Short mmCIF file of C-alpha atoms and ligand atoms in Angstrom, two decimals:
data_model
loop_
_atom_site.label_atom_id
_atom_site.label_comp_id
_atom_site.label_asym_id
_atom_site.label_seq_id
_atom_site.Cartn_x
_atom_site.Cartn_y
_atom_site.Cartn_z
CA UNK A 141 66.76 86.28 96.71
CA UNK A 142 64.40 83.71 98.17
CA UNK A 143 67.04 82.68 100.69
CA UNK A 144 67.56 86.29 101.69
CA UNK A 145 63.83 86.79 102.10
CA UNK A 146 63.75 83.80 104.41
CA UNK A 147 66.66 85.21 106.39
CA UNK A 148 64.98 88.59 106.65
CA UNK A 149 61.84 86.93 107.94
CA UNK A 150 63.78 84.74 110.33
CA UNK A 151 65.58 87.82 111.62
CA UNK A 152 62.24 89.49 112.33
CA UNK A 153 62.64 92.07 109.60
CA UNK A 154 59.64 92.96 107.45
CA UNK A 155 59.53 90.80 104.31
CA UNK A 156 59.69 93.92 102.14
CA UNK A 157 63.06 94.71 103.69
CA UNK A 158 64.69 91.87 101.81
CA UNK A 159 64.45 93.50 98.42
CA UNK A 160 66.86 96.24 99.48
CA UNK A 161 68.55 94.13 102.11
CA UNK A 162 72.23 94.22 101.63
CA UNK A 163 74.23 91.08 101.55
CA UNK A 164 75.08 89.93 105.12
CA UNK A 165 78.48 90.84 106.54
CA UNK A 166 79.44 87.20 106.45
CA UNK A 167 79.20 87.10 102.67
CA UNK A 168 80.55 90.57 102.07
CA UNK A 169 83.65 89.74 104.06
CA UNK A 170 84.07 86.34 102.39
CA UNK A 171 83.77 87.84 98.91
CA UNK A 172 86.67 90.12 99.82
CA UNK A 173 88.72 87.20 101.16
CA UNK A 174 88.14 88.14 104.81
CA UNK A 175 86.27 86.65 107.73
CA UNK A 176 83.61 88.29 109.88
CA UNK A 177 82.28 86.82 113.11
CA UNK A 178 81.00 87.52 116.59
CA UNK A 179 80.91 86.23 120.14
CA UNK A 180 77.74 84.31 121.02
CA UNK A 181 76.19 82.98 124.23
CA UNK A 182 74.59 79.54 124.35
CA UNK A 183 71.43 80.92 126.05
CA UNK A 184 70.63 82.80 122.86
CA UNK A 185 70.29 79.51 121.00
CA UNK A 186 67.74 78.31 123.53
CA UNK A 187 65.67 81.43 124.16
CA UNK A 188 66.10 83.83 121.26
CA UNK A 189 65.68 82.07 117.88
CA UNK A 190 65.36 85.33 115.97
CA UNK A 191 68.69 86.55 117.29
CA UNK A 192 70.21 83.11 116.66
CA UNK A 193 69.07 83.34 113.03
CA UNK A 194 70.84 86.67 112.76
CA UNK A 195 74.07 85.01 113.92
CA UNK A 196 73.60 82.30 111.31
CA UNK A 197 73.12 84.88 108.58
CA UNK A 198 75.77 87.43 109.53
CA UNK A 199 78.67 85.57 111.18
CA UNK A 200 81.07 83.15 109.56
CA UNK A 201 83.04 82.72 112.80
CA UNK A 202 81.69 82.30 116.33
CA UNK A 203 83.48 82.75 119.66
CA UNK A 204 81.77 81.34 122.75
CA UNK A 205 81.44 84.35 125.06
CA UNK A 206 81.67 82.22 128.23
CA UNK A 207 81.27 78.53 127.35
CA UNK A 208 84.96 77.75 126.69
CA UNK A 209 86.32 79.59 129.72
CA UNK A 210 87.83 77.53 132.51
CA UNK A 211 84.92 77.84 134.96
CA UNK A 212 82.56 76.59 132.26
CA UNK A 213 84.69 73.67 131.10
CA UNK A 214 86.20 72.44 134.39
CA UNK A 215 84.06 73.78 137.26
CA UNK A 216 85.53 71.21 139.63
CA UNK A 217 88.91 69.62 139.36
CA UNK A 218 88.74 66.68 136.98
CA UNK A 219 85.03 67.21 136.15
CA UNK A 220 84.75 68.54 132.61
CA UNK A 221 81.48 69.90 131.30
CA UNK A 222 81.21 70.63 127.59
CA UNK A 223 77.41 70.89 127.55
CA UNK A 224 77.11 74.61 126.86
CA UNK A 225 80.10 74.69 124.50
CA UNK A 226 78.69 71.76 122.54
CA UNK A 227 75.46 73.67 121.94
CA UNK A 228 77.46 76.40 120.23
CA UNK A 229 79.55 73.86 118.33
CA UNK A 230 76.39 72.13 117.05
CA UNK A 231 74.92 75.47 115.94
CA UNK A 232 78.15 76.38 114.16
CA UNK A 233 78.23 73.07 112.34
CA UNK A 234 74.63 73.44 111.29
CA UNK A 235 75.40 76.83 109.78
CA UNK A 236 78.86 76.10 108.35
CA UNK A 237 80.54 78.48 110.77
CA UNK A 238 84.09 78.30 112.11
CA UNK A 239 84.83 78.59 115.82
CA UNK A 240 87.46 80.38 117.88
CA UNK A 241 88.23 78.89 121.28
CA UNK A 242 88.32 81.44 124.09
CA UNK A 243 90.22 81.19 126.43
CA UNK A 244 92.42 78.44 127.88
CA UNK A 245 94.56 80.43 130.32
CA UNK A 246 93.12 83.65 131.77
CA UNK A 247 93.02 85.33 135.16
CA UNK A 248 89.21 85.60 135.10
CA UNK A 249 86.44 82.99 134.95
CA UNK A 250 88.57 80.84 137.23
CA UNK A 251 86.64 78.43 139.50
CA UNK A 252 87.60 78.69 143.19
CA UNK A 253 89.42 75.34 143.18
CA UNK A 254 91.74 76.62 140.46
CA UNK A 255 92.63 79.76 142.40
CA UNK A 256 93.54 77.56 145.35
CA UNK A 257 95.54 75.12 143.23
CA UNK A 258 97.64 77.92 141.76
CA UNK A 259 98.68 78.89 145.28
CA UNK A 260 100.01 75.40 145.94
CA UNK A 261 103.33 75.82 144.17
CA UNK A 262 104.66 75.75 140.60
CA UNK A 263 104.51 71.97 140.12
CA UNK A 264 100.83 71.94 141.03
CA UNK A 265 100.13 74.98 138.81
CA UNK A 266 101.85 73.36 135.86
CA UNK A 267 99.98 70.14 136.55
CA UNK A 268 96.54 71.74 136.42
CA UNK A 269 97.46 73.77 133.33
CA UNK A 270 98.57 70.68 131.45
CA UNK A 271 95.63 68.58 132.65
CA UNK A 272 93.16 71.22 131.42
CA UNK A 273 94.73 71.33 127.96
CA UNK A 274 95.04 67.53 127.89
CA UNK A 275 91.29 67.24 128.31
CA UNK A 276 90.02 70.24 126.34
CA UNK A 277 92.18 70.28 123.22
CA UNK A 278 91.61 66.67 122.10
CA UNK A 279 87.88 67.04 122.81
CA UNK A 280 87.56 70.14 120.63
CA UNK A 281 90.14 69.16 118.04
CA UNK A 282 87.66 68.44 115.25
CA UNK A 283 85.75 71.69 115.61
CA UNK A 284 87.97 74.41 117.10
CA UNK A 285 91.12 75.10 115.12
CA UNK A 286 92.08 78.43 116.69
CA UNK A 287 92.37 78.95 120.45
CA UNK A 288 93.18 81.94 122.57
CA UNK A 289 95.75 79.94 124.52
CA UNK A 290 96.62 82.88 126.76
CA UNK A 291 94.29 85.82 127.30
CA UNK A 292 95.41 89.24 128.63
CA UNK A 293 98.96 88.49 129.86
CA UNK A 294 100.11 92.12 129.81
CA UNK A 295 99.84 94.55 132.75
CA UNK A 296 98.15 97.92 132.46
CA UNK A 297 100.52 100.78 133.31
CA UNK A 298 100.02 102.82 136.50
CA UNK A 299 97.45 105.56 136.02
CA UNK A 300 95.34 103.60 133.51
CA UNK A 301 92.17 101.54 134.02
CA UNK A 302 92.91 98.52 136.25
CA UNK A 303 96.47 99.71 136.78
CA UNK A 304 99.25 97.55 138.11
CA UNK A 305 101.88 99.32 140.17
CA UNK A 306 105.52 99.22 139.07
CA UNK A 307 107.18 98.54 135.75
CA UNK A 308 106.73 94.80 135.43
CA UNK A 309 105.20 94.31 132.00
CA UNK A 310 103.49 91.01 132.81
CA UNK A 311 100.13 91.14 134.61
CA UNK A 312 100.51 89.88 138.18
CA UNK A 313 97.86 87.25 137.67
CA UNK A 314 97.48 84.02 139.65
CA UNK A 315 99.22 82.28 136.73
CA UNK A 316 102.11 84.72 136.82
CA UNK A 317 102.43 84.42 140.58
CA UNK A 318 102.56 80.64 140.31
CA UNK A 319 104.89 80.21 137.33
CA UNK A 320 106.33 83.62 136.44
CA UNK A 321 106.44 84.72 132.81
CA UNK A 322 107.06 81.10 131.81
CA UNK A 323 103.39 80.23 132.17
CA UNK A 324 102.77 81.64 128.69
CA UNK A 325 105.47 79.51 127.13
CA UNK A 326 104.41 76.40 129.06
CA UNK A 327 100.84 76.76 127.80
CA UNK A 328 101.85 77.41 124.18
CA UNK A 329 104.36 74.54 124.04
CA UNK A 330 101.91 72.14 125.62
CA UNK A 331 99.14 73.14 123.20
CA UNK A 332 101.46 72.65 120.24
CA UNK A 333 102.58 69.25 121.52
CA UNK A 334 98.96 68.13 121.86
CA UNK A 335 97.87 69.44 118.45
CA UNK A 336 100.60 70.41 116.00
CA UNK A 337 98.29 72.16 113.50
CA UNK A 338 96.16 74.13 115.95
CA UNK A 339 96.45 77.90 115.55
CA UNK A 340 97.87 79.25 118.79
CA UNK A 341 96.84 82.80 119.65
CA UNK A 342 97.68 85.28 122.39
CA UNK A 343 94.77 87.69 122.90
CA UNK A 344 95.15 91.16 124.47
CA UNK A 345 93.24 94.41 125.00
CA UNK A 346 94.13 98.05 125.50
CA UNK A 347 96.69 98.16 122.66
CA UNK A 348 94.66 99.94 119.99
CA UNK A 349 94.25 103.58 120.86
CA UNK A 350 96.41 106.70 120.57
CA UNK A 351 97.08 107.08 124.29
CA UNK A 352 100.33 106.78 126.26
CA UNK A 353 98.88 103.80 128.15
CA UNK A 354 98.11 101.93 124.96
CA UNK A 355 101.57 102.74 123.60
CA UNK A 356 103.11 101.29 126.78
CA UNK A 357 101.00 98.19 126.46
CA UNK A 358 101.94 97.74 122.79
CA UNK A 359 105.62 97.91 123.73
CA UNK A 360 105.11 95.44 126.55
CA UNK A 361 103.26 92.99 124.35
CA UNK A 362 105.89 93.23 121.62
CA UNK A 363 108.53 92.53 124.28
CA UNK A 364 106.76 89.37 125.46
CA UNK A 365 106.27 88.17 121.88
CA UNK A 366 109.94 88.76 120.96
CA UNK A 367 111.00 86.87 124.06
CA UNK A 368 108.76 83.93 123.13
CA UNK A 369 109.79 83.81 119.48
CA UNK A 370 113.51 84.18 120.35
CA UNK A 371 113.17 81.08 122.45
CA UNK A 372 111.53 79.15 119.63
CA UNK A 373 108.21 79.06 121.43
CA UNK A 374 105.31 78.13 119.11
CA UNK A 375 102.87 80.97 118.42
CA UNK A 376 100.83 81.73 115.32
CA UNK A 377 98.66 84.75 115.94
CA UNK A 378 97.85 87.75 118.07
CA UNK A 379 94.26 88.64 118.81
CA UNK A 380 93.56 92.32 119.34
CA UNK A 381 90.38 92.60 121.37
CA UNK A 382 89.45 96.14 120.33
CA UNK A 383 87.07 97.15 123.10
CA UNK A 384 87.33 100.74 121.87
CA UNK A 385 86.22 103.85 123.74
CA UNK A 386 85.10 107.08 122.11
CA UNK A 387 86.46 109.10 125.02
CA UNK A 388 89.94 108.06 123.89
CA UNK A 389 91.58 109.12 120.65
CA UNK A 390 92.33 106.66 117.87
CA UNK A 391 94.91 107.27 115.15
CA UNK A 392 95.42 104.87 112.27
CA UNK A 393 99.17 105.33 111.98
CA UNK A 394 100.51 104.08 115.32
CA UNK A 395 98.02 101.23 115.30
CA UNK A 396 98.85 100.17 111.74
CA UNK A 397 102.57 100.33 112.58
CA UNK A 398 101.96 98.02 115.54
CA UNK A 399 100.04 95.53 113.38
CA UNK A 400 102.85 95.69 110.80
CA UNK A 401 105.42 94.90 113.51
CA UNK A 402 103.41 91.88 114.59
CA UNK A 403 103.16 90.66 111.02
CA UNK A 404 106.89 91.17 110.49
CA UNK A 405 107.38 88.76 113.38
CA UNK A 406 105.53 86.18 111.30
CA UNK A 407 102.30 86.40 113.31
CA UNK A 408 98.78 86.65 111.95
CA UNK A 409 96.74 89.46 113.51
CA UNK A 410 92.99 89.20 114.19
CA UNK A 411 90.48 91.63 115.62
CA UNK A 412 88.74 89.41 118.15
CA UNK A 413 86.28 91.39 120.31
CA UNK A 414 85.36 94.67 118.63
CA UNK A 415 82.82 96.90 120.34
CA UNK A 416 82.67 100.61 120.97
CA UNK A 417 81.92 102.37 124.23
CA UNK A 418 80.32 105.73 123.67
CA UNK A 419 81.49 109.06 125.03
CA UNK A 420 80.70 110.05 128.63
CA UNK A 421 78.60 112.99 127.39
CA UNK A 422 76.40 111.67 124.59
CA UNK A 423 75.44 113.70 121.54
CA UNK A 424 71.70 114.35 121.31
CA UNK A 425 69.69 111.83 119.33
CA UNK A 426 70.32 108.29 118.19
CA UNK A 427 71.42 109.34 114.72
CA UNK A 428 74.30 111.40 116.07
CA UNK A 429 75.30 108.69 118.51
CA UNK A 430 75.24 105.98 115.86
CA UNK A 431 77.20 108.16 113.46
CA UNK A 432 79.96 108.63 116.03
CA UNK A 433 80.17 104.89 116.70
CA UNK A 434 80.14 104.12 112.97
CA UNK A 435 82.87 106.65 112.27
CA UNK A 436 85.14 105.06 114.84
CA UNK A 437 84.39 101.56 113.53
CA UNK A 438 85.19 102.69 109.99
CA UNK A 439 88.46 104.30 111.05
CA UNK A 440 89.58 101.36 113.14
CA UNK A 441 88.57 98.49 110.87
CA UNK A 442 89.98 100.24 107.79
CA UNK A 443 93.29 100.69 109.60
CA UNK A 444 93.28 97.05 110.71
CA UNK A 445 92.40 95.67 107.27
CA UNK A 446 94.85 98.02 105.59
CA UNK A 447 97.59 96.73 107.89
CA UNK A 448 96.82 93.12 106.98
CA UNK A 449 94.21 91.83 109.44
CA UNK A 450 91.91 89.45 107.59
CA UNK A 451 89.52 88.56 110.39
CA UNK A 452 87.21 90.80 112.41
CA UNK A 453 84.93 89.60 115.21
CA UNK A 454 82.60 91.74 117.28
CA UNK A 455 81.90 90.96 120.95
CA UNK A 456 78.25 90.14 120.26
CA UNK A 457 76.12 91.31 117.35
CA UNK A 458 73.36 93.35 118.97
CA UNK A 459 73.10 95.91 121.77
CA UNK A 460 70.37 93.65 123.19
CA UNK A 461 72.90 91.27 124.66
CA UNK A 462 76.16 93.22 124.81
CA UNK A 463 78.38 92.99 127.89
CA UNK A 464 78.49 96.81 127.58
CA UNK A 465 74.86 96.78 128.72
CA UNK A 466 75.20 94.23 131.50
CA UNK A 467 78.66 94.20 133.00
CA UNK A 468 79.06 96.77 135.84
CA UNK A 469 82.75 97.24 135.03
CA UNK A 470 81.98 98.54 131.54
CA UNK A 471 78.31 99.63 131.58
CA UNK A 472 77.55 103.35 131.62
CA UNK A 473 77.18 105.01 134.99
CA UNK A 474 74.10 106.92 133.73
CA UNK A 475 72.29 103.67 132.89
CA UNK A 476 71.93 104.53 129.20
CA UNK A 477 72.41 101.43 127.04
CA UNK A 478 75.38 101.87 124.74
CA UNK A 479 75.00 101.33 121.02
CA UNK A 480 78.41 99.83 120.40
CA UNK A 481 77.58 96.85 118.15
CA UNK A 482 76.37 96.60 114.52
CA UNK A 483 72.72 95.81 115.40
CA UNK A 484 70.49 97.67 117.86
CA UNK A 485 68.48 96.01 120.60
CA UNK A 486 65.63 95.28 118.18
CA UNK A 487 68.14 93.62 115.83
CA UNK A 488 68.03 96.40 113.27
CA UNK A 489 71.19 97.21 111.40
CA UNK A 490 72.88 100.44 112.43
CA UNK A 491 75.41 102.63 110.65
CA UNK A 492 78.15 100.59 112.33
CA UNK A 493 77.01 97.63 110.22
CA UNK A 494 77.49 99.69 107.04
CA UNK A 495 80.86 100.89 108.29
CA UNK A 496 82.01 97.31 108.87
CA UNK A 497 80.71 96.21 105.47
CA UNK A 498 82.52 99.03 103.70
CA UNK A 499 85.77 98.55 105.57
CA UNK A 500 85.84 94.81 104.96
CA UNK A 501 85.04 95.19 101.28
C1 XIL B 126 83.33 89.10 129.25
C2 XIL B 126 81.90 88.67 128.96
O1 XIL B 126 81.41 89.37 127.88
C3 XIL B 126 81.06 88.94 130.18
O2 XIL B 126 79.74 88.47 129.96
C4 XIL B 126 81.69 88.24 131.37
O3 XIL B 126 80.97 88.48 132.50
C5 XIL B 126 83.12 88.70 131.56
O4 XIL B 126 83.83 88.45 130.38
N1 XIL B 126 87.82 90.43 127.36
C6 XIL B 126 87.66 89.08 127.14
C7 XIL B 126 86.32 88.50 127.28
O5 XIL B 126 88.60 88.41 126.72
O6 XIL B 126 86.35 87.16 127.69
C8 XIL B 126 85.45 89.32 128.20
O7 XIL B 126 84.14 88.76 128.17
C9 XIL B 126 85.45 90.75 127.80
C10 XIL B 126 86.84 91.31 127.87
#
């Protein structure tokens, strides 16, 4: 109890709150044999100690939101900078937290030199890919045992958000243009060769909901995975980002069937970036809004856990720092701050927190 009181105080909650305070998600998940975590930014550690304490209390797993992306780690060719990532690693070690690496190969957060290099032919592209992994994986070997080796390889169908014309199932990214579909296999094989016991994960979004676009993307992802596994390519897990949207329907059955198919292929399935974008027209009042978000979280996480996911990470913990509040591509047009994470912008628990706790128990 004393420890919980200290945590409540550190999290800026009134001391009296601790008596009723429920056990943090971290422990609730662990007691049920599952893992809960969240993405974190290194600035929080420097400027927001109360929020950092909340991460320590609530999350067993941390994903660096930016610090392990290519532009952070290798801003110039051959110059590696682990400063920001190391701050998160040190925090995680201090609080006995595990880390997920995110993301080695992705079409965003690419420094300009990398974009240029990928246009200089396949040998050059393969060279920079291997050199990045050669530097990053040994340096993080002791602390990061699960990496998103490839992030978002699948194309969105025409007519969806960020559509890609045509029927090619692979995203026409700079990596794809340089190396074709093989870039995924090259990255996975190279990672395995460098570190045989590292968990290799492919991470993807837009595959969760009950829409034709999501169904197309599920089929496309399954196709890529079958191709890789048929060729004996190493791969251990699939990360499902789960940036959910209340304006789209969710149904447990097709999603659970998809997770089951992944698991039948011998892959672990993790929820890696859960957050919930609210409806275009908001219900009146915070209580109604939070109830809608919580209901979707309950439905989704129950379906995921029921289908065999053991790990759930949110993309941040509090609305204070969510990309949903800051990123023009996903922020609301009306300027209202979305309430799509388990804590509000004053770090108070919301019904989504209870929904996550229940679903993980
Ligand atoms: C986002 C970050 O949250 C933003 O701060 C950044 O500007 C862009 O990237 N899918 C991913 C994450 O895999 O890396 C993205 O993170 C969100 C979508």
